[in-house]
mmCIF file of C-alpha atoms in Angstrom:
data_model
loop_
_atom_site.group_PDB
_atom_site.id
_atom_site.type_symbol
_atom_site.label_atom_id
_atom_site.label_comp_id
_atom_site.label_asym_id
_atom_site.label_seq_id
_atom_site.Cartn_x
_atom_site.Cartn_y
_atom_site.Cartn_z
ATOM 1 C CA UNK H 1 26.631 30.569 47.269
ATOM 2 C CA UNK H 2 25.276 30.142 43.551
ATOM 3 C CA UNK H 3 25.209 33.159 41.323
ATOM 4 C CA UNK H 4 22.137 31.200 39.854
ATOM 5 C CA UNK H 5 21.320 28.817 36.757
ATOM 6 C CA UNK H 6 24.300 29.390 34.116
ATOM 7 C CA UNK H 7 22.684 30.471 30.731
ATOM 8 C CA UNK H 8 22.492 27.545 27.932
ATOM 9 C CA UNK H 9 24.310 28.582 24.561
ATOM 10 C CA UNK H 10 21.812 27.519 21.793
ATOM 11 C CA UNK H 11 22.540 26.944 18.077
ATOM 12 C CA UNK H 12 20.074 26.600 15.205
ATOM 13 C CA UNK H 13 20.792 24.422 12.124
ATOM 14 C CA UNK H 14 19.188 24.992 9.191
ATOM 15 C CA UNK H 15 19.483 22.683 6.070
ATOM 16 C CA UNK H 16 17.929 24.169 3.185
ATOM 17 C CA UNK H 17 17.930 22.861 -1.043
ATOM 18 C CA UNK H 18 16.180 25.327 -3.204
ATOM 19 C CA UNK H 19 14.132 26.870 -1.449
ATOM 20 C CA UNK H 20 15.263 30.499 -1.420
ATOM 21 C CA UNK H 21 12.296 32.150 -0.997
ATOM 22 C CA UNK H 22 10.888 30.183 1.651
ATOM 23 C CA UNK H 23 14.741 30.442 3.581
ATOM 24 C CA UNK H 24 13.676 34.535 3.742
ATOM 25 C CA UNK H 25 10.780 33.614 6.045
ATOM 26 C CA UNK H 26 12.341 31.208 7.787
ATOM 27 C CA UNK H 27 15.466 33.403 8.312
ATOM 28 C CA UNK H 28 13.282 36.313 9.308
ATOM 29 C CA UNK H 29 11.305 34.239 12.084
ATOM 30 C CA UNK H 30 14.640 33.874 13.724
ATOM 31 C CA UNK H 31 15.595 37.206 13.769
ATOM 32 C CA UNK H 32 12.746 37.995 15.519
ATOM 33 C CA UNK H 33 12.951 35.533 18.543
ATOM 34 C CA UNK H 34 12.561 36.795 21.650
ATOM 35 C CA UNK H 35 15.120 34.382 22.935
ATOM 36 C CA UNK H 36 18.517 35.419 20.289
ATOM 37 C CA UNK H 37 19.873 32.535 19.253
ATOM 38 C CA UNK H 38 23.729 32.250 19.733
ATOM 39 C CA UNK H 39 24.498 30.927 16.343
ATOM 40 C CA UNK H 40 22.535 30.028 12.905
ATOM 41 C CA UNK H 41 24.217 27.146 11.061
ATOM 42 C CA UNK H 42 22.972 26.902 7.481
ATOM 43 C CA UNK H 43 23.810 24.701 5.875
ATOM 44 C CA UNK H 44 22.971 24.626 1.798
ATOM 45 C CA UNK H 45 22.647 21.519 0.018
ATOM 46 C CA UNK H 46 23.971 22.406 -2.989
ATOM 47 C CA UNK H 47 21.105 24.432 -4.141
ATOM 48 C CA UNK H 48 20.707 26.011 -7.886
ATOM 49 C CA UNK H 49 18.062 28.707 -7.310
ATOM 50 C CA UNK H 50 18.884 32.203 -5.712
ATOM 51 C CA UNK H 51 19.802 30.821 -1.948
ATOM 52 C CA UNK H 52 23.629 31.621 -2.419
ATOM 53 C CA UNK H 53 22.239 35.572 -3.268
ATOM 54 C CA UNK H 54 19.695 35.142 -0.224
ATOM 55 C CA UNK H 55 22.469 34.647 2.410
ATOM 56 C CA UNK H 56 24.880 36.823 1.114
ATOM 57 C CA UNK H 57 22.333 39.702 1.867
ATOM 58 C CA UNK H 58 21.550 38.000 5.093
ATOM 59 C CA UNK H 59 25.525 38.267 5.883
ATOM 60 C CA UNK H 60 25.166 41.807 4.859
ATOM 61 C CA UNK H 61 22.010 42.681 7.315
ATOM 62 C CA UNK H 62 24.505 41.210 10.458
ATOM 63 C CA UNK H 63 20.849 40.250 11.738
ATOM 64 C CA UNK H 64 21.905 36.824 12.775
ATOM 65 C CA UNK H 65 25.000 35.208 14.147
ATOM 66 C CA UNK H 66 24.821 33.933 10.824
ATOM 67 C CA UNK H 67 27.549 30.598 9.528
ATOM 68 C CA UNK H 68 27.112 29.426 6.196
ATOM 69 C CA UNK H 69 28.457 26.011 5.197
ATOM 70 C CA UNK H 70 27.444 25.354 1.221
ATOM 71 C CA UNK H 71 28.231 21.984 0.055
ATOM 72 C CA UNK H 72 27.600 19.216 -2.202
ATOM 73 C CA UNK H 73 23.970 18.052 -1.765
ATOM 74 C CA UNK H 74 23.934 14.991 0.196
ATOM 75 C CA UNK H 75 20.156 14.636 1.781
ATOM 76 C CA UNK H 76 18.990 16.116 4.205
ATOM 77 C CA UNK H 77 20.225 13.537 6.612
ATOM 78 C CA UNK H 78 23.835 14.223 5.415
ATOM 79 C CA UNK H 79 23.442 18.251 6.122
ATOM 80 C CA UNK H 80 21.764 17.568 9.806
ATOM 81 C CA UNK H 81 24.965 15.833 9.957
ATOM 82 C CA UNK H 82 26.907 18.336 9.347
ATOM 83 C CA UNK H 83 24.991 21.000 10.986
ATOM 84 C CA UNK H 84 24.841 18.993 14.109
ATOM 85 C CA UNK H 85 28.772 18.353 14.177
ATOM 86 C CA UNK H 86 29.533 21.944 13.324
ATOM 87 C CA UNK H 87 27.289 22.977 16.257
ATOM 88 C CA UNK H 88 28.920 20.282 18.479
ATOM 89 C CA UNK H 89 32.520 21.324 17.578
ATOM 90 C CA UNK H 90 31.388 24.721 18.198
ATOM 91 C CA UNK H 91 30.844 23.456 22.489
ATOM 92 C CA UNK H 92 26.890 24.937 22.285
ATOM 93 C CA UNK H 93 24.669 23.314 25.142
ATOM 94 C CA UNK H 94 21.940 22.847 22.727
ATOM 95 C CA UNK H 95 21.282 22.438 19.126
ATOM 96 C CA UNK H 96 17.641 23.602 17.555
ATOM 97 C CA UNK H 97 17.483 21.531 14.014
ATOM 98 C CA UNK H 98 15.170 23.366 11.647
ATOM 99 C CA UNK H 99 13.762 22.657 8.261
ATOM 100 C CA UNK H 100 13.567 25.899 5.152
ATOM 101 C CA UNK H 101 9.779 25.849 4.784
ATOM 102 C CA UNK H 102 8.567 26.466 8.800
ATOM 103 C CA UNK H 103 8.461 30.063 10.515
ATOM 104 C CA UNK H 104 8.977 30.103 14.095
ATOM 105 C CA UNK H 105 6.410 32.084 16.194
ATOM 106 C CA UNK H 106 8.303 35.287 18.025
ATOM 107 C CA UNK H 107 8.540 33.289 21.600
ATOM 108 C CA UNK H 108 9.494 30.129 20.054
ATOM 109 C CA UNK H 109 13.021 29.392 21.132
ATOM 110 C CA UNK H 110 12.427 31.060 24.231
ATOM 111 C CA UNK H 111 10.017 28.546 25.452
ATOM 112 C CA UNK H 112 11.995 25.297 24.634
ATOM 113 C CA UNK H 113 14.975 27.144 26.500
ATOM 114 C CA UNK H 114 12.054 27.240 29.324
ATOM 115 C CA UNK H 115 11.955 23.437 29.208
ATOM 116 C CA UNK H 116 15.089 21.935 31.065
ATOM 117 C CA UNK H 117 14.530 18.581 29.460
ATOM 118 C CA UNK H 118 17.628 16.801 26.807
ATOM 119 C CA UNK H 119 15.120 16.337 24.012
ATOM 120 C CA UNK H 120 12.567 18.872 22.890
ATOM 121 C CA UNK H 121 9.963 19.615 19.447
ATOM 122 C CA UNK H 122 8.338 22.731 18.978
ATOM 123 C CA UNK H 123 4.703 22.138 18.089
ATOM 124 C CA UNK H 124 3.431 23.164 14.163
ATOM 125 C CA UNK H 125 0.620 24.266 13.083
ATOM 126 C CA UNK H 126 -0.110 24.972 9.259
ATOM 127 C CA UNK H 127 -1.146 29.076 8.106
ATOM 128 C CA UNK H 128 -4.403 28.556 9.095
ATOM 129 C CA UNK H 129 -3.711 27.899 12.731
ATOM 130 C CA UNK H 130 -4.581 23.875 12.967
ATOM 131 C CA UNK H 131 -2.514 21.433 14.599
ATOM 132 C CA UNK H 132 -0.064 19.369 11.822
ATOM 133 C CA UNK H 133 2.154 17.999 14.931
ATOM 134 C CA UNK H 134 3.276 14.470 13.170
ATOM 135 C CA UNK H 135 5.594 13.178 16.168
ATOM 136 C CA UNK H 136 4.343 10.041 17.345
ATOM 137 C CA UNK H 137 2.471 9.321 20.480
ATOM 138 C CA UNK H 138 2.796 5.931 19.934
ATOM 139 C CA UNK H 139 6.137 4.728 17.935
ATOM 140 C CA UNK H 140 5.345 0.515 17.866
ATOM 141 C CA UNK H 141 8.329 -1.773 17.412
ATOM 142 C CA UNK H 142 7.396 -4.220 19.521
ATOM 143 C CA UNK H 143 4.258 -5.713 17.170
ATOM 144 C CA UNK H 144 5.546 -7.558 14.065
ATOM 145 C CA UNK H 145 1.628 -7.085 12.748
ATOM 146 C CA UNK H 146 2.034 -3.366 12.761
ATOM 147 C CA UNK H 147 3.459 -2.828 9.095
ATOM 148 C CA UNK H 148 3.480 1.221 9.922
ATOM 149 C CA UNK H 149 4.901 1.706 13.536
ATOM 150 C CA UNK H 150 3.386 4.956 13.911
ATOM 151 C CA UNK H 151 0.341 4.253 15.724
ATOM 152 C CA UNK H 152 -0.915 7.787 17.146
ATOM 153 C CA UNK H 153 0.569 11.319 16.500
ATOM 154 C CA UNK H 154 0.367 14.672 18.449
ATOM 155 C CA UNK H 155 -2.367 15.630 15.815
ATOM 156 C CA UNK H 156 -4.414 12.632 15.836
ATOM 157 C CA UNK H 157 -4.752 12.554 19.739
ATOM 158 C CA UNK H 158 -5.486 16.599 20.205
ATOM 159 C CA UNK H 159 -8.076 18.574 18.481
ATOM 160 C CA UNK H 160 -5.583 21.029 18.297
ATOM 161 C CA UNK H 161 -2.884 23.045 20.623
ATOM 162 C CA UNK H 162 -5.156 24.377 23.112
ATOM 163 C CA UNK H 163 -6.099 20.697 24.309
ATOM 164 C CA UNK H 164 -2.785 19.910 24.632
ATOM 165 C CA UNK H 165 -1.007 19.643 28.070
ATOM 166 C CA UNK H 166 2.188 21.918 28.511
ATOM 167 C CA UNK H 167 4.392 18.847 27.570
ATOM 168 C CA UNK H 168 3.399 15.923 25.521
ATOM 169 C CA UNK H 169 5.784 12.885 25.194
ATOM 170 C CA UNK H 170 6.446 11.516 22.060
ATOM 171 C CA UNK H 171 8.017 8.880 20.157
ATOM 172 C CA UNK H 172 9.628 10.206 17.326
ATOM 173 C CA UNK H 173 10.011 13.601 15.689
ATOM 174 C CA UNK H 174 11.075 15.430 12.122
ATOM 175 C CA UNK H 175 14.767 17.212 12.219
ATOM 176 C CA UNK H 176 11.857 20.736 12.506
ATOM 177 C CA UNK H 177 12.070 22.418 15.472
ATOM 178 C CA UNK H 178 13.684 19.608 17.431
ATOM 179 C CA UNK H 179 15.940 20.768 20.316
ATOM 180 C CA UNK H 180 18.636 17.999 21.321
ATOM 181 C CA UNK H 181 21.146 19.090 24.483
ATOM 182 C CA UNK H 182 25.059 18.292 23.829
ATOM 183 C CA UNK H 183 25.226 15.401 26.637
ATOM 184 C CA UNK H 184 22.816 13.644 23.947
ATOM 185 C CA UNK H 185 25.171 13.783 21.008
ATOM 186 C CA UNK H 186 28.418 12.588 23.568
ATOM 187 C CA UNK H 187 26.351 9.884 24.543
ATOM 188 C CA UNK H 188 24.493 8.654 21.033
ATOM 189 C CA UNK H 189 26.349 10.257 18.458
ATOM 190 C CA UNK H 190 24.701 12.684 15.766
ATOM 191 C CA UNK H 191 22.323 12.120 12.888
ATOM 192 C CA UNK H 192 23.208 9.483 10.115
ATOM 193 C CA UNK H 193 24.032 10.548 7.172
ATOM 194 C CA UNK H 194 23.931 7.456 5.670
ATOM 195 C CA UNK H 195 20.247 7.742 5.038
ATOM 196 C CA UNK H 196 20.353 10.206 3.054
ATOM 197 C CA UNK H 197 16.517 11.449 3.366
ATOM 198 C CA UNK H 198 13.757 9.681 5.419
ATOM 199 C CA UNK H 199 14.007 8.784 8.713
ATOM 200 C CA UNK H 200 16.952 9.768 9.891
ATOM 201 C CA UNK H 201 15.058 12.095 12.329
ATOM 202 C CA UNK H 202 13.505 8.771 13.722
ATOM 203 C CA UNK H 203 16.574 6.982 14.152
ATOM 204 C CA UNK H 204 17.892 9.675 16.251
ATOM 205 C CA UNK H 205 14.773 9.781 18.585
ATOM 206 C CA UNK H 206 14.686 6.042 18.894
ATOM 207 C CA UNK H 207 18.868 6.481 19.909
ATOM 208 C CA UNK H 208 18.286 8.693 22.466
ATOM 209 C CA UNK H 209 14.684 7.242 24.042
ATOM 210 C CA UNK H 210 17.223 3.998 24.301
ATOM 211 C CA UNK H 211 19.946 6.049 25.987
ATOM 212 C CA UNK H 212 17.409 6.630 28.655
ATOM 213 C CA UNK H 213 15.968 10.038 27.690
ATOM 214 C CA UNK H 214 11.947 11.318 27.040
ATOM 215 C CA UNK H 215 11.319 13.335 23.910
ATOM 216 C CA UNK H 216 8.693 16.105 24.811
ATOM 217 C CA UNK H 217 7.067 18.358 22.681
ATOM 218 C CA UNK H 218 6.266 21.566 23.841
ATOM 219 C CA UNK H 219 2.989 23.098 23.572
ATOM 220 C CA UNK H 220 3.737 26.484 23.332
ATOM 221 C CA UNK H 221 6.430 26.788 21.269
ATOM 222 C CA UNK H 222 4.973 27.102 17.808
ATOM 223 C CA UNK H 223 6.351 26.533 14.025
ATOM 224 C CA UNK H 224 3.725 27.370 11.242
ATOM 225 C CA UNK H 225 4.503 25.013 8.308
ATOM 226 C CA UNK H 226 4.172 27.601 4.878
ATOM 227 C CA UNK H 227 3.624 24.129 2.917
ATOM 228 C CA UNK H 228 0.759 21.586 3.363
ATOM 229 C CA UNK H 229 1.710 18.264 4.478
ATOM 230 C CA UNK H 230 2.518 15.652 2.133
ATOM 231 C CA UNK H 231 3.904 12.266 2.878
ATOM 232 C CA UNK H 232 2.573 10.627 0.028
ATOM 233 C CA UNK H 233 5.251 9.577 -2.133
ATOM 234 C CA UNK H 234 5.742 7.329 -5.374
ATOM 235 C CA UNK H 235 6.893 4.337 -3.961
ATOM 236 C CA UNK H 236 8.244 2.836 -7.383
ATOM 237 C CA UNK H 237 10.170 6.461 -7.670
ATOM 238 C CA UNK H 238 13.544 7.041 -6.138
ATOM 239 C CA UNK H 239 12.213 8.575 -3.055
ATOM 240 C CA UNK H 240 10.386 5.126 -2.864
ATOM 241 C CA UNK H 241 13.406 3.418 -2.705
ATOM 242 C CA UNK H 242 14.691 5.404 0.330
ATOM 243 C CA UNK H 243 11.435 5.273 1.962
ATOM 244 C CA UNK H 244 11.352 1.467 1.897
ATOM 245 C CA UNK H 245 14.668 0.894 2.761
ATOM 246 C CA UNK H 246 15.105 3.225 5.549
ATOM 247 C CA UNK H 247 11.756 2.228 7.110
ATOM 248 C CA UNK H 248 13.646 -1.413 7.062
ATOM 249 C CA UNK H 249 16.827 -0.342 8.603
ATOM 250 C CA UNK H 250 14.627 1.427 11.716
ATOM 251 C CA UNK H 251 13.145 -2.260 12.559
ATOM 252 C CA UNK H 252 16.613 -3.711 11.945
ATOM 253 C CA UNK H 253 18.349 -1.451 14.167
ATOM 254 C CA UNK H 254 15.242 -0.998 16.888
ATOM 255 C CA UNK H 255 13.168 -3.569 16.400
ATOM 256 C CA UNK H 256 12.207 -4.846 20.351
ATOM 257 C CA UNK H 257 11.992 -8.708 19.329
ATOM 258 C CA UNK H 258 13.122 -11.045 16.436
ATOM 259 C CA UNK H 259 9.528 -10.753 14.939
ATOM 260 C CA UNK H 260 10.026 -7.194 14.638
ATOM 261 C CA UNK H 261 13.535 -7.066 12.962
ATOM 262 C CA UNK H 262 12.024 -9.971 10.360
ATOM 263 C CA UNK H 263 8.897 -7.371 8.961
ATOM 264 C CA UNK H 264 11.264 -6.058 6.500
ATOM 265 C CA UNK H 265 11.516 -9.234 4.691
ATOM 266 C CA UNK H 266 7.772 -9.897 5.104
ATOM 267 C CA UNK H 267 7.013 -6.578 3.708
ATOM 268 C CA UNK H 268 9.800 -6.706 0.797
ATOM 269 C CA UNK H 269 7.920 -10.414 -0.120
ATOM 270 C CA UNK H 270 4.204 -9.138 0.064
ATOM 271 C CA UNK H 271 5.336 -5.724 -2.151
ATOM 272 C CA UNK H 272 6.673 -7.886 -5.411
ATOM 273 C CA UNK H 273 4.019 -10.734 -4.727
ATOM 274 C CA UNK H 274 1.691 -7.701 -4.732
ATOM 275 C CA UNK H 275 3.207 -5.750 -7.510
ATOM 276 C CA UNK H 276 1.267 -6.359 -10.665
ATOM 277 C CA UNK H 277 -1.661 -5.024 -8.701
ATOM 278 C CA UNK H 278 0.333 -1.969 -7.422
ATOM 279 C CA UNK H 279 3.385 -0.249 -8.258
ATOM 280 C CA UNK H 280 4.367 -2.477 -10.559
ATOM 281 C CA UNK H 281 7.919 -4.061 -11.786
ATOM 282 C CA UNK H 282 9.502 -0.744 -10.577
ATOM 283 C CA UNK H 283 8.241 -0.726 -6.989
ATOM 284 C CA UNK H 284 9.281 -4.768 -7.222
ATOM 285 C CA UNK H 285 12.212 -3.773 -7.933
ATOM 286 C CA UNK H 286 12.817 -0.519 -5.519
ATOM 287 C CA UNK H 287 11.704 -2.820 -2.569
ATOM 288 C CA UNK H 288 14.439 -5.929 -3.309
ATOM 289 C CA UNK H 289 17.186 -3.090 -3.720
ATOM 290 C CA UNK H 290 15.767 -1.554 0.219
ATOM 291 C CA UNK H 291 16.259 -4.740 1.588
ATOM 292 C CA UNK H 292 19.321 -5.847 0.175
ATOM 293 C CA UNK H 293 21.012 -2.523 1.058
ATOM 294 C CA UNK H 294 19.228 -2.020 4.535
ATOM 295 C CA UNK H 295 20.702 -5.126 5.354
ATOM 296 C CA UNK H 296 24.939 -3.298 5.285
ATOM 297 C CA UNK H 297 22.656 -0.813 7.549
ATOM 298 C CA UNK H 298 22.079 -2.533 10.599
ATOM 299 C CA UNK H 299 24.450 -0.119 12.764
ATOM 300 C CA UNK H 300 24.565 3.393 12.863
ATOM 301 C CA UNK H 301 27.122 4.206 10.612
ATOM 302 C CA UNK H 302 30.816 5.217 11.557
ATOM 303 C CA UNK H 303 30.439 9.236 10.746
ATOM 304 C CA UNK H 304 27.299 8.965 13.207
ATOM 305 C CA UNK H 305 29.156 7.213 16.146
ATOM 306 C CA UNK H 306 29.589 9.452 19.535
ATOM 307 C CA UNK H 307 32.278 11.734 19.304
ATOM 308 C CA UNK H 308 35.676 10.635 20.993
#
């Protein structure tokens, strides 16, 4: 006779880079969860503010089954990466990745636990209450004449929370508030660090949707963003560089037809024929780099690779 379902361990990981004052909040909103988390991984990316002081006294409060892991800053791909493994080695059933700058509502944690489902998001909303849910609904690498795969997102097809259903599939997701059981990281390995930032969080989606599993996001458990959204970056800058070329290595790695894994040199071409109307030499030149180095990118790197 069953004593009933066995309870799931849960660990968070946070990555945070100078952020200190925002990592209060976000610390805070766990410590208030309904649902006590087993373990909070943080892991700081060699930040240069006051965060070091902010989790001593966190330490101090014994609040949180607080670990702290401080090391060289290496993206926020590369501390998922660790935070991930750490959590892995550590045998938790599940692993809640979290971002510095969201604050989980009270009953957060408690209702992904609610979900019995390998792949979870929690569902954000900005300080004002609307719906800033960016997971796509519709992720498209099958159409080479889609230069932005994203098609749809939880916030472009629902007016807002309420509308939602209880679970809404998606496509992709952001390493905040995604939920990812430990029979997905045997199976697909963990995050890549090679990516350093960008789209590392949609790599690992697209992994495990082609191990099989559904990515859900869960209406009721809520994150409120304390920054406004902004995915606007200067694409001749440094971040541009990392924004083109990990966009490219998604379609090289994913891509669902030849067509699809050849956009990245259509798109490097039409940038530097483009460029004296645009960004300029510098984009020209950020967008020949991408390629060149998404190219050595075209399998998940060996740190990444399922656990033996």
């Amino acid at each position: 006779m069953s004593d009933g379902p066995t309870r799931e361990t849960v660990a968070v990981v946070v990555v945070t880079h100078n952020r200190a004052d925002l990592l209060v909040g976000m610390l805070d909103g766990l410590a208030a969860q309904s649902h006590r988390p087993d373990a909070v991984i943080v892991i700081d990316n060699g930040s240069t503010d006051h965060t070091a002081d902010v989790l001593a006294q966190r330490v101090a409060r014994a609040d949180l089954p607080l670990e702290v892991i401080t090391q060289d800053n290496v993206g926020g791909a590369g501390g998922f990466h660790r935070g991930v493994r750490t959590a892995y080695d550590g045998g938790f059933d599940r692993t809640w990745l979290m971002d510095d700058d969201v604050v989980p509502a009270p009953d957060c944690l408690a209702a992904l636990m609610a979900v019995d489902e390998d792949c979870l998001i929690a569902v954000r909303e900005d300080l004002s209450g609307a719906l800033v849910e960016k997971a796509a609904t519709d992720f498209d690498l099958r159409n080479p004449l889609a230069i932005r795969p994203k098609r749809a997102s939880v916030d472009s097809t629902y007016a807002g929370r309420a509308s939602m259903p209880p679970l809404v599939e998606v496509q992709n997701v952001a390493f905040e508030g995604f939920m990812v059981r430990r029979s997905v990281v045997e199976e697909i390995g963990f995050p890549d660090p090679a990516f350093f930032i960008f789209y590392d969080d949609v790599d690992f989606a697209v992994r495990a949707r082609e191990s099989g599993r559904h990515v859900w996001a869960v209406r009721d458990a809520v994150l409120v963003r304390q920054l406004d959204f902004n995915q606007q970056h200067d694409l001749s800058g440094w971040k541009g560089f990392y924004m083109y070329r990990n966009l490219f290595v998604v379609h090289l790695r994913h891509g669902e037809n030849v067509l699809v894994r050849l956009k990245p040199w259509l798109i490097t071409a039409a940038v530097v024929l483009l460029s004296p109307l645009r960004g300029g030499r510098a984009e020209a030149r950020n967008v020949i780099r991408a390629m060149a180095s998404a190219r050595g990118m075209r399998r998940v790197s060996d740190p990444a690779r399922p656990p033996r």
